[in-house]
Amino acid sequence: MELTRLIVKGGVISPGELREIVNMAMDQGLEALSFGSRQDIIFPKGFENNTPEKIGKHHFVYPNEKSGNNIVSSYVSTDIFPNTTWLTGNKFLYILEQFKEQPKLKVNITDPKQQLVPLFTGHINFIASHHEDYWFLYVRLPKWDKMELFPVLIYSWDIGKIYYEIEKVLQEEPDTVDMIFQLMGDLDTNNRTIDQPLKLPFYPFPYYEGMNKLGIDQYWLGLYWRNNLYDLEFLKEMCDLCFDCKIGKICITPWKSFIVKGIPKDRKLDWEKFLGKKGINVRHSLLELNWHLPVATEWALNLKTFLVRTLDQFDISTYGLTFGISDYNRDGHYFTSVVIEKNESPKDLESIKIRDTFNVLHAKNFDPNTREYIVHAQDVDKLELPNILIELSKKYFSELSNSVLEFQNTSAKKEVKAQDIYQCQECLTVYNSEFGDVTQGIEKGTLFEHLPEDYCCPLCEAPKDSYIKLTETTV
């Protein structure tokens, strides 16, 4: 189903902007809006194309348009869930400001220490490293078979420049990954050598609903409605309350919900009264919050309701797991621990009413960041699904201690014949033979001793003899 969408850059919107959107929707007689998996706003009952004067700076994507790729960010997780110490909310906002033009590709800008926002569902994925203001870059353009790691770390203030260069290069239809990386490497950017691989610690999926403490004198509120139809009158009054409390941002999650951060301690009661008067439930179980469904798809919502109620009757714990429901021919990549795919009905039997069948898959080690999915069951009836999910839940908990270690090892391990690491004593820049030095045309796997004598530090231009050896590893 094609729906009108509003692009919300990074999933961050001000109360004023949301109030404008709500007013526009109400002017068209709408009663509710929904949230999408890429932190966008969706109008489930359509939205008429307004004049440019009414739309203002808002970027609407109407049915059948192809320009609707959003920037996903984990700004929503900062301060409330585990995070990389240097990656603050303000830093996210500064980076998002670099994107002046609407991207033509899907972009993810994320912290690897949080589990609320997926890391690898974009075409261009920037993931924070342990070095302050430097990011790993994983690229998987629409026609690529696999994801590729850019061989150096990207500086925070070069992220926009790097992205738009990729977009420009893509228009020229480059033949190879190496060609794209070479053209990107020719840019005047402040890159840094990769001295250790990306490590993705495993954290269970968080409970993100209700009123929760934020520091000493503030709270944050997570709101989830199981039908993903957020009443416009409610949103309008909530925006007014945000204004009154001087709250500047509202954050959309990829789970069809949103979070308000920075509620003053002395206004907590006002928010609780507001929610109570509106009859808002903020006590859903985690079993409900960890599902990803296509928007405005009745069969998927009905299936989720059936599965949640059945699992609840059996008192099954799914803590740490996430679930997704999709069509068999879904375009894109999953980002849940367990996926339930609805099979297509045989075309030659379309005139006959037959029961739907489903496939069940789970991510390797039940961690969607592995991007590898294993088929657990095929062509099963709806009534068989609860027992299969219970079986998978038990399997997850029985393997939990092993899966964390295995996943960390596979993330850190890289097969190379030999690897040596040297460090510049002037500025502490590291040369790692595993990654080479794309800024100076040094190929991956080139040992330090094989570098040309005139090689110099890419950051401070110190000569080769300024480097000292740190480690040597043979795998």
mmCIF file with all atom_site columns, C-alpha atoms in Angstrom, residues 141-284:
data_model
loop_
_atom_site.group_PDB
_atom_site.id
_atom_site.type_symbol
_atom_site.label_atom_id
_atom_site.label_alt_id
_atom_site.label_comp_id
_atom_site.label_asym_id
_atom_site.label_entity_id
_atom_site.label_seq_id
_atom_site.pdbx_PDB_ins_code
_atom_site.Cartn_x
_atom_site.Cartn_y
_atom_site.Cartn_z
_atom_site.occupancy
_atom_site.B_iso_or_equiv
_atom_site.pdbx_formal_charge
_atom_site.auth_seq_id
_atom_site.auth_comp_id
_atom_site.auth_asym_id
_atom_site.auth_atom_id
_atom_site.pdbx_PDB_model_num
ATOM 1   C CA . LEU A 1 141 ? 24.330 0.584  -2.491  1.00 0.00 ? 141 LEU A CA 1
ATOM 2   C CA . PRO A 1 142 ? 21.001 -0.663 -3.956  1.00 0.00 ? 142 PRO A CA 1
ATOM 3   C CA . LYS A 1 143 ? 22.528 -3.070 -6.498  1.00 0.00 ? 143 LYS A CA 1
ATOM 4   C CA . TRP A 1 144 ? 25.412 -4.331 -4.370  1.00 0.00 ? 144 TRP A CA 1
ATOM 5   C CA . ASP A 1 145 ? 25.369 -7.952 -3.207  1.00 0.00 ? 145 ASP A CA 1
ATOM 6   C CA . LYS A 1 146 ? 27.201 -7.294 0.045   1.00 0.00 ? 146 LYS A CA 1
ATOM 7   C CA . MET A 1 147 ? 28.164 -4.512 2.413   1.00 0.00 ? 147 MET A CA 1
ATOM 8   C CA . GLU A 1 148 ? 31.646 -2.974 2.185   1.00 0.00 ? 148 GLU A CA 1
ATOM 9   C CA . LEU A 1 149 ? 33.652 -1.180 4.865   1.00 0.00 ? 149 LEU A CA 1
ATOM 10  C CA . PHE A 1 150 ? 35.305 2.082  3.821   1.00 0.00 ? 150 PHE A CA 1
ATOM 11  C CA . PRO A 1 151 ? 38.988 1.587  4.739   1.00 0.00 ? 151 PRO A CA 1
ATOM 12  C CA . VAL A 1 152 ? 39.371 4.666  6.979   1.00 0.00 ? 152 VAL A CA 1
ATOM 13  C CA . LEU A 1 153 ? 37.347 6.349  9.714   1.00 0.00 ? 153 LEU A CA 1
ATOM 14  C CA . ILE A 1 154 ? 35.258 9.386  8.740   1.00 0.00 ? 154 ILE A CA 1
ATOM 15  C CA . TYR A 1 155 ? 35.458 12.665 10.661  1.00 0.00 ? 155 TYR A CA 1
ATOM 16  C CA . SER A 1 156 ? 32.155 13.922 12.104  1.00 0.00 ? 156 SER A CA 1
ATOM 17  C CA . TRP A 1 157 ? 32.251 17.171 10.176  1.00 0.00 ? 157 TRP A CA 1
ATOM 18  C CA . ASP A 1 158 ? 32.952 15.382 6.858   1.00 0.00 ? 158 ASP A CA 1
ATOM 19  C CA . ILE A 1 159 ? 29.923 13.065 7.006   1.00 0.00 ? 159 ILE A CA 1
ATOM 20  C CA . GLY A 1 160 ? 27.716 15.275 4.818   1.00 0.00 ? 160 GLY A CA 1
ATOM 21  C CA . LYS A 1 161 ? 30.506 15.880 2.299   1.00 0.00 ? 161 LYS A CA 1
ATOM 22  C CA . ILE A 1 162 ? 31.244 12.150 2.059   1.00 0.00 ? 162 ILE A CA 1
ATOM 23  C CA . TYR A 1 163 ? 27.568 11.285 1.618   1.00 0.00 ? 163 TYR A CA 1
ATOM 24  C CA . TYR A 1 164 ? 26.941 13.765 -1.190  1.00 0.00 ? 164 TYR A CA 1
ATOM 25  C CA . GLU A 1 165 ? 30.107 12.587 -2.951  1.00 0.00 ? 165 GLU A CA 1
ATOM 26  C CA . ILE A 1 166 ? 28.770 9.006  -2.879  1.00 0.00 ? 166 ILE A CA 1
ATOM 27  C CA . GLU A 1 167 ? 25.462 10.237 -4.261  1.00 0.00 ? 167 GLU A CA 1
ATOM 28  C CA . LYS A 1 168 ? 27.299 12.097 -7.029  1.00 0.00 ? 168 LYS A CA 1
ATOM 29  C CA . VAL A 1 169 ? 29.492 9.109  -7.884  1.00 0.00 ? 169 VAL A CA 1
ATOM 30  C CA . LEU A 1 170 ? 26.476 6.810  -7.969  1.00 0.00 ? 170 LEU A CA 1
ATOM 31  C CA . GLN A 1 171 ? 24.884 8.946  -10.670 1.00 0.00 ? 171 GLN A CA 1
ATOM 32  C CA . GLU A 1 172 ? 27.945 8.217  -12.818 1.00 0.00 ? 172 GLU A CA 1
ATOM 33  C CA . GLU A 1 173 ? 27.327 4.444  -12.364 1.00 0.00 ? 173 GLU A CA 1
ATOM 34  C CA . PRO A 1 174 ? 30.742 3.330  -11.077 1.00 0.00 ? 174 PRO A CA 1
ATOM 35  C CA . ASP A 1 175 ? 31.761 -0.175 -12.082 1.00 0.00 ? 175 ASP A CA 1
ATOM 36  C CA . THR A 1 176 ? 33.358 -1.331 -8.840  1.00 0.00 ? 176 THR A CA 1
ATOM 37  C CA . VAL A 1 177 ? 33.477 -0.791 -5.106  1.00 0.00 ? 177 VAL A CA 1
ATOM 38  C CA . ASP A 1 178 ? 37.135 0.178  -5.444  1.00 0.00 ? 178 ASP A CA 1
ATOM 39  C CA . MET A 1 179 ? 36.257 2.947  -7.905  1.00 0.00 ? 179 MET A CA 1
ATOM 40  C CA . ILE A 1 180 ? 33.787 4.494  -5.457  1.00 0.00 ? 180 ILE A CA 1
ATOM 41  C CA . PHE A 1 181 ? 36.247 4.253  -2.576  1.00 0.00 ? 181 PHE A CA 1
ATOM 42  C CA . GLN A 1 182 ? 39.054 5.704  -4.688  1.00 0.00 ? 182 GLN A CA 1
ATOM 43  C CA . LEU A 1 183 ? 36.944 8.712  -5.720  1.00 0.00 ? 183 LEU A CA 1
ATOM 44  C CA . MET A 1 184 ? 35.877 9.229  -2.108  1.00 0.00 ? 184 MET A CA 1
ATOM 45  C CA . GLY A 1 185 ? 39.508 8.930  -0.984  1.00 0.00 ? 185 GLY A CA 1
ATOM 46  C CA . ASP A 1 186 ? 40.485 11.780 -3.297  1.00 0.00 ? 186 ASP A CA 1
ATOM 47  C CA . LEU A 1 187 ? 38.359 14.200 -1.275  1.00 0.00 ? 187 LEU A CA 1
ATOM 48  C CA . ASP A 1 188 ? 40.047 16.653 1.077   1.00 0.00 ? 188 ASP A CA 1
ATOM 49  C CA . THR A 1 189 ? 38.738 15.145 4.322   1.00 0.00 ? 189 THR A CA 1
ATOM 50  C CA . ASN A 1 190 ? 40.123 14.560 7.800   1.00 0.00 ? 190 ASN A CA 1
ATOM 51  C CA . ASN A 1 191 ? 40.134 10.749 7.796   1.00 0.00 ? 191 ASN A CA 1
ATOM 52  C CA . ARG A 1 192 ? 41.772 8.511  10.369  1.00 0.00 ? 192 ARG A CA 1
ATOM 53  C CA . THR A 1 193 ? 43.297 5.049  10.055  1.00 0.00 ? 193 THR A CA 1
ATOM 54  C CA . ILE A 1 194 ? 41.222 2.147  11.399  1.00 0.00 ? 194 ILE A CA 1
ATOM 55  C CA . ASP A 1 195 ? 43.273 0.670  14.242  1.00 0.00 ? 195 ASP A CA 1
ATOM 56  C CA . GLN A 1 196 ? 40.690 -1.858 15.462  1.00 0.00 ? 196 GLN A CA 1
ATOM 57  C CA . PRO A 1 197 ? 37.513 -3.358 13.998  1.00 0.00 ? 197 PRO A CA 1
ATOM 58  C CA . LEU A 1 198 ? 33.994 -2.332 14.900  1.00 0.00 ? 198 LEU A CA 1
ATOM 59  C CA . LYS A 1 199 ? 32.852 -4.064 18.081  1.00 0.00 ? 199 LYS A CA 1
ATOM 60  C CA . LEU A 1 200 ? 29.143 -4.517 18.658  1.00 0.00 ? 200 LEU A CA 1
ATOM 61  C CA . PRO A 1 201 ? 28.409 -5.411 22.269  1.00 0.00 ? 201 PRO A CA 1
ATOM 62  C CA . PHE A 1 202 ? 25.130 -7.231 22.743  1.00 0.00 ? 202 PHE A CA 1
ATOM 63  C CA . TYR A 1 203 ? 22.448 -5.453 24.756  1.00 0.00 ? 203 TYR A CA 1
ATOM 64  C CA . PRO A 1 204 ? 18.869 -6.738 25.173  1.00 0.00 ? 204 PRO A CA 1
ATOM 65  C CA . PHE A 1 205 ? 16.164 -4.723 23.469  1.00 0.00 ? 205 PHE A CA 1
ATOM 66  C CA . PRO A 1 206 ? 15.188 -1.949 25.928  1.00 0.00 ? 206 PRO A CA 1
ATOM 67  C CA . TYR A 1 207 ? 11.850 -1.179 27.502  1.00 0.00 ? 207 TYR A CA 1
ATOM 68  C CA . TYR A 1 208 ? 11.122 2.327  26.216  1.00 0.00 ? 208 TYR A CA 1
ATOM 69  C CA . GLU A 1 209 ? 7.594  3.178  27.389  1.00 0.00 ? 209 GLU A CA 1
ATOM 70  C CA . GLY A 1 210 ? 6.280  5.283  30.259  1.00 0.00 ? 210 GLY A CA 1
ATOM 71  C CA . MET A 1 211 ? 7.786  8.003  32.443  1.00 0.00 ? 211 MET A CA 1
ATOM 72  C CA . ASN A 1 212 ? 11.457 7.401  33.298  1.00 0.00 ? 212 ASN A CA 1
ATOM 73  C CA . LYS A 1 213 ? 14.158 9.379  35.122  1.00 0.00 ? 213 LYS A CA 1
ATOM 74  C CA . LEU A 1 214 ? 16.658 11.366 33.075  1.00 0.00 ? 214 LEU A CA 1
ATOM 75  C CA . GLY A 1 215 ? 19.500 12.565 35.260  1.00 0.00 ? 215 GLY A CA 1
ATOM 76  C CA . ILE A 1 216 ? 18.679 14.268 38.552  1.00 0.00 ? 216 ILE A CA 1
ATOM 77  C CA . ASP A 1 217 ? 15.938 16.722 37.707  1.00 0.00 ? 217 ASP A CA 1
ATOM 78  C CA . GLN A 1 218 ? 14.351 15.549 34.438  1.00 0.00 ? 218 GLN A CA 1
ATOM 79  C CA . TYR A 1 219 ? 12.258 12.713 32.982  1.00 0.00 ? 219 TYR A CA 1
ATOM 80  C CA . TRP A 1 220 ? 11.704 11.171 29.591  1.00 0.00 ? 220 TRP A CA 1
ATOM 81  C CA . LEU A 1 221 ? 8.421  9.750  28.293  1.00 0.00 ? 221 LEU A CA 1
ATOM 82  C CA . GLY A 1 222 ? 7.991  6.931  25.781  1.00 0.00 ? 222 GLY A CA 1
ATOM 83  C CA . LEU A 1 223 ? 4.581  6.534  24.123  1.00 0.00 ? 223 LEU A CA 1
ATOM 84  C CA . TYR A 1 224 ? 3.379  3.527  22.149  1.00 0.00 ? 224 TYR A CA 1
ATOM 85  C CA . TRP A 1 225 ? -0.109 2.909  20.755  1.00 0.00 ? 225 TRP A CA 1
ATOM 86  C CA . ARG A 1 226 ? -0.687 -0.631 19.568  1.00 0.00 ? 226 ARG A CA 1
ATOM 87  C CA . ASN A 1 227 ? -2.708 0.397  16.500  1.00 0.00 ? 227 ASN A CA 1
ATOM 88  C CA . ASN A 1 228 ? -0.095 3.011  15.426  1.00 0.00 ? 228 ASN A CA 1
ATOM 89  C CA . LEU A 1 229 ? -2.876 5.576  14.974  1.00 0.00 ? 229 LEU A CA 1
ATOM 90  C CA . TYR A 1 230 ? -1.957 8.621  17.064  1.00 0.00 ? 230 TYR A CA 1
ATOM 91  C CA . ASP A 1 231 ? -4.923 10.901 17.635  1.00 0.00 ? 231 ASP A CA 1
ATOM 92  C CA . LEU A 1 232 ? -4.332 14.386 16.213  1.00 0.00 ? 232 LEU A CA 1
ATOM 93  C CA . GLU A 1 233 ? -6.145 16.181 19.055  1.00 0.00 ? 233 GLU A CA 1
ATOM 94  C CA . PHE A 1 234 ? -3.909 14.369 21.548  1.00 0.00 ? 234 PHE A CA 1
ATOM 95  C CA . LEU A 1 235 ? -0.746 15.291 19.608  1.00 0.00 ? 235 LEU A CA 1
ATOM 96  C CA . LYS A 1 236 ? -1.832 18.913 19.343  1.00 0.00 ? 236 LYS A CA 1
ATOM 97  C CA . GLU A 1 237 ? -2.316 19.244 23.108  1.00 0.00 ? 237 GLU A CA 1
ATOM 98  C CA . MET A 1 238 ? 0.928  17.383 23.749  1.00 0.00 ? 238 MET A CA 1
ATOM 99  C CA . CYS A 1 239 ? 2.838  19.874 21.575  1.00 0.00 ? 239 CYS A CA 1
ATOM 100 C CA . ASP A 1 240 ? 1.322  22.723 23.594  1.00 0.00 ? 240 ASP A CA 1
ATOM 101 C CA . LEU A 1 241 ? 2.482  21.031 26.797  1.00 0.00 ? 241 LEU A CA 1
ATOM 102 C CA . CYS A 1 242 ? 5.977  20.693 25.323  1.00 0.00 ? 242 CYS A CA 1
ATOM 103 C CA . PHE A 1 243 ? 5.990  24.438 24.589  1.00 0.00 ? 243 PHE A CA 1
ATOM 104 C CA . ASP A 1 244 ? 4.895  25.168 28.131  1.00 0.00 ? 244 ASP A CA 1
ATOM 105 C CA . CYS A 1 245 ? 7.716  22.991 29.532  1.00 0.00 ? 245 CYS A CA 1
ATOM 106 C CA . LYS A 1 246 ? 10.298 24.454 27.104  1.00 0.00 ? 246 LYS A CA 1
ATOM 107 C CA . ILE A 1 247 ? 10.946 21.038 25.514  1.00 0.00 ? 247 ILE A CA 1
ATOM 108 C CA . GLY A 1 248 ? 12.636 21.551 22.158  1.00 0.00 ? 248 GLY A CA 1
ATOM 109 C CA . LYS A 1 249 ? 12.617 18.098 20.511  1.00 0.00 ? 249 LYS A CA 1
ATOM 110 C CA . ILE A 1 250 ? 10.369 15.094 20.015  1.00 0.00 ? 250 ILE A CA 1
ATOM 111 C CA . CYS A 1 251 ? 12.068 11.866 18.854  1.00 0.00 ? 251 CYS A CA 1
ATOM 112 C CA . ILE A 1 252 ? 10.474 9.220  16.633  1.00 0.00 ? 252 ILE A CA 1
ATOM 113 C CA . THR A 1 253 ? 11.632 5.615  17.077  1.00 0.00 ? 253 THR A CA 1
ATOM 114 C CA . PRO A 1 254 ? 11.743 2.922  14.339  1.00 0.00 ? 254 PRO A CA 1
ATOM 115 C CA . TRP A 1 255 ? 9.142  0.968  16.372  1.00 0.00 ? 255 TRP A CA 1
ATOM 116 C CA . LYS A 1 256 ? 6.103  3.148  15.530  1.00 0.00 ? 256 LYS A CA 1
ATOM 117 C CA . SER A 1 257 ? 6.389  5.132  18.755  1.00 0.00 ? 257 SER A CA 1
ATOM 118 C CA . PHE A 1 258 ? 7.999  8.333  20.020  1.00 0.00 ? 258 PHE A CA 1
ATOM 119 C CA . ILE A 1 259 ? 9.962  9.667  22.983  1.00 0.00 ? 259 ILE A CA 1
ATOM 120 C CA . VAL A 1 260 ? 9.881  13.076 24.683  1.00 0.00 ? 260 VAL A CA 1
ATOM 121 C CA . LYS A 1 261 ? 13.054 13.925 26.637  1.00 0.00 ? 261 LYS A CA 1
ATOM 122 C CA . GLY A 1 262 ? 13.687 16.735 29.102  1.00 0.00 ? 262 GLY A CA 1
ATOM 123 C CA . ILE A 1 263 ? 10.421 16.854 31.076  1.00 0.00 ? 263 ILE A CA 1
ATOM 124 C CA . PRO A 1 264 ? 11.205 18.989 34.167  1.00 0.00 ? 264 PRO A CA 1
ATOM 125 C CA . LYS A 1 265 ? 10.890 17.201 37.496  1.00 0.00 ? 265 LYS A CA 1
ATOM 126 C CA . ASP A 1 266 ? 8.406  19.762 38.806  1.00 0.00 ? 266 ASP A CA 1
ATOM 127 C CA . ARG A 1 267 ? 6.163  19.226 35.735  1.00 0.00 ? 267 ARG A CA 1
ATOM 128 C CA . LYS A 1 268 ? 6.046  15.419 35.909  1.00 0.00 ? 268 LYS A CA 1
ATOM 129 C CA . LEU A 1 269 ? 2.644  15.483 37.617  1.00 0.00 ? 269 LEU A CA 1
ATOM 130 C CA . ASP A 1 270 ? 1.219  17.739 34.867  1.00 0.00 ? 270 ASP A CA 1
ATOM 131 C CA . TRP A 1 271 ? 2.236  15.168 32.250  1.00 0.00 ? 271 TRP A CA 1
ATOM 132 C CA . GLU A 1 272 ? 0.787  12.285 34.240  1.00 0.00 ? 272 GLU A CA 1
ATOM 133 C CA . LYS A 1 273 ? -2.509 14.161 34.629  1.00 0.00 ? 273 LYS A CA 1
ATOM 134 C CA . PHE A 1 274 ? -2.538 14.905 30.888  1.00 0.00 ? 274 PHE A CA 1
ATOM 135 C CA . LEU A 1 275 ? -1.982 11.250 29.996  1.00 0.00 ? 275 LEU A CA 1
ATOM 136 C CA . GLY A 1 276 ? -4.584 10.125 32.531  1.00 0.00 ? 276 GLY A CA 1
ATOM 137 C CA . LYS A 1 277 ? -7.260 12.512 31.260  1.00 0.00 ? 277 LYS A CA 1
ATOM 138 C CA . LYS A 1 278 ? -6.625 11.280 27.719  1.00 0.00 ? 278 LYS A CA 1
ATOM 139 C CA . GLY A 1 279 ? -6.821 7.656  28.849  1.00 0.00 ? 279 GLY A CA 1
ATOM 140 C CA . ILE A 1 280 ? -3.339 6.841  27.562  1.00 0.00 ? 280 ILE A CA 1
ATOM 141 C CA . ASN A 1 281 ? -1.939 3.449  28.580  1.00 0.00 ? 281 ASN A CA 1
ATOM 142 C CA . VAL A 1 282 ? 1.795  3.574  29.347  1.00 0.00 ? 282 VAL A CA 1
ATOM 143 C CA . ARG A 1 283 ? 2.026  0.085  30.808  1.00 0.00 ? 283 ARG A CA 1
ATOM 144 C CA . HIS A 1 284 ? 2.206  -2.214 27.801  1.00 0.00 ? 284 HIS A CA 1
#
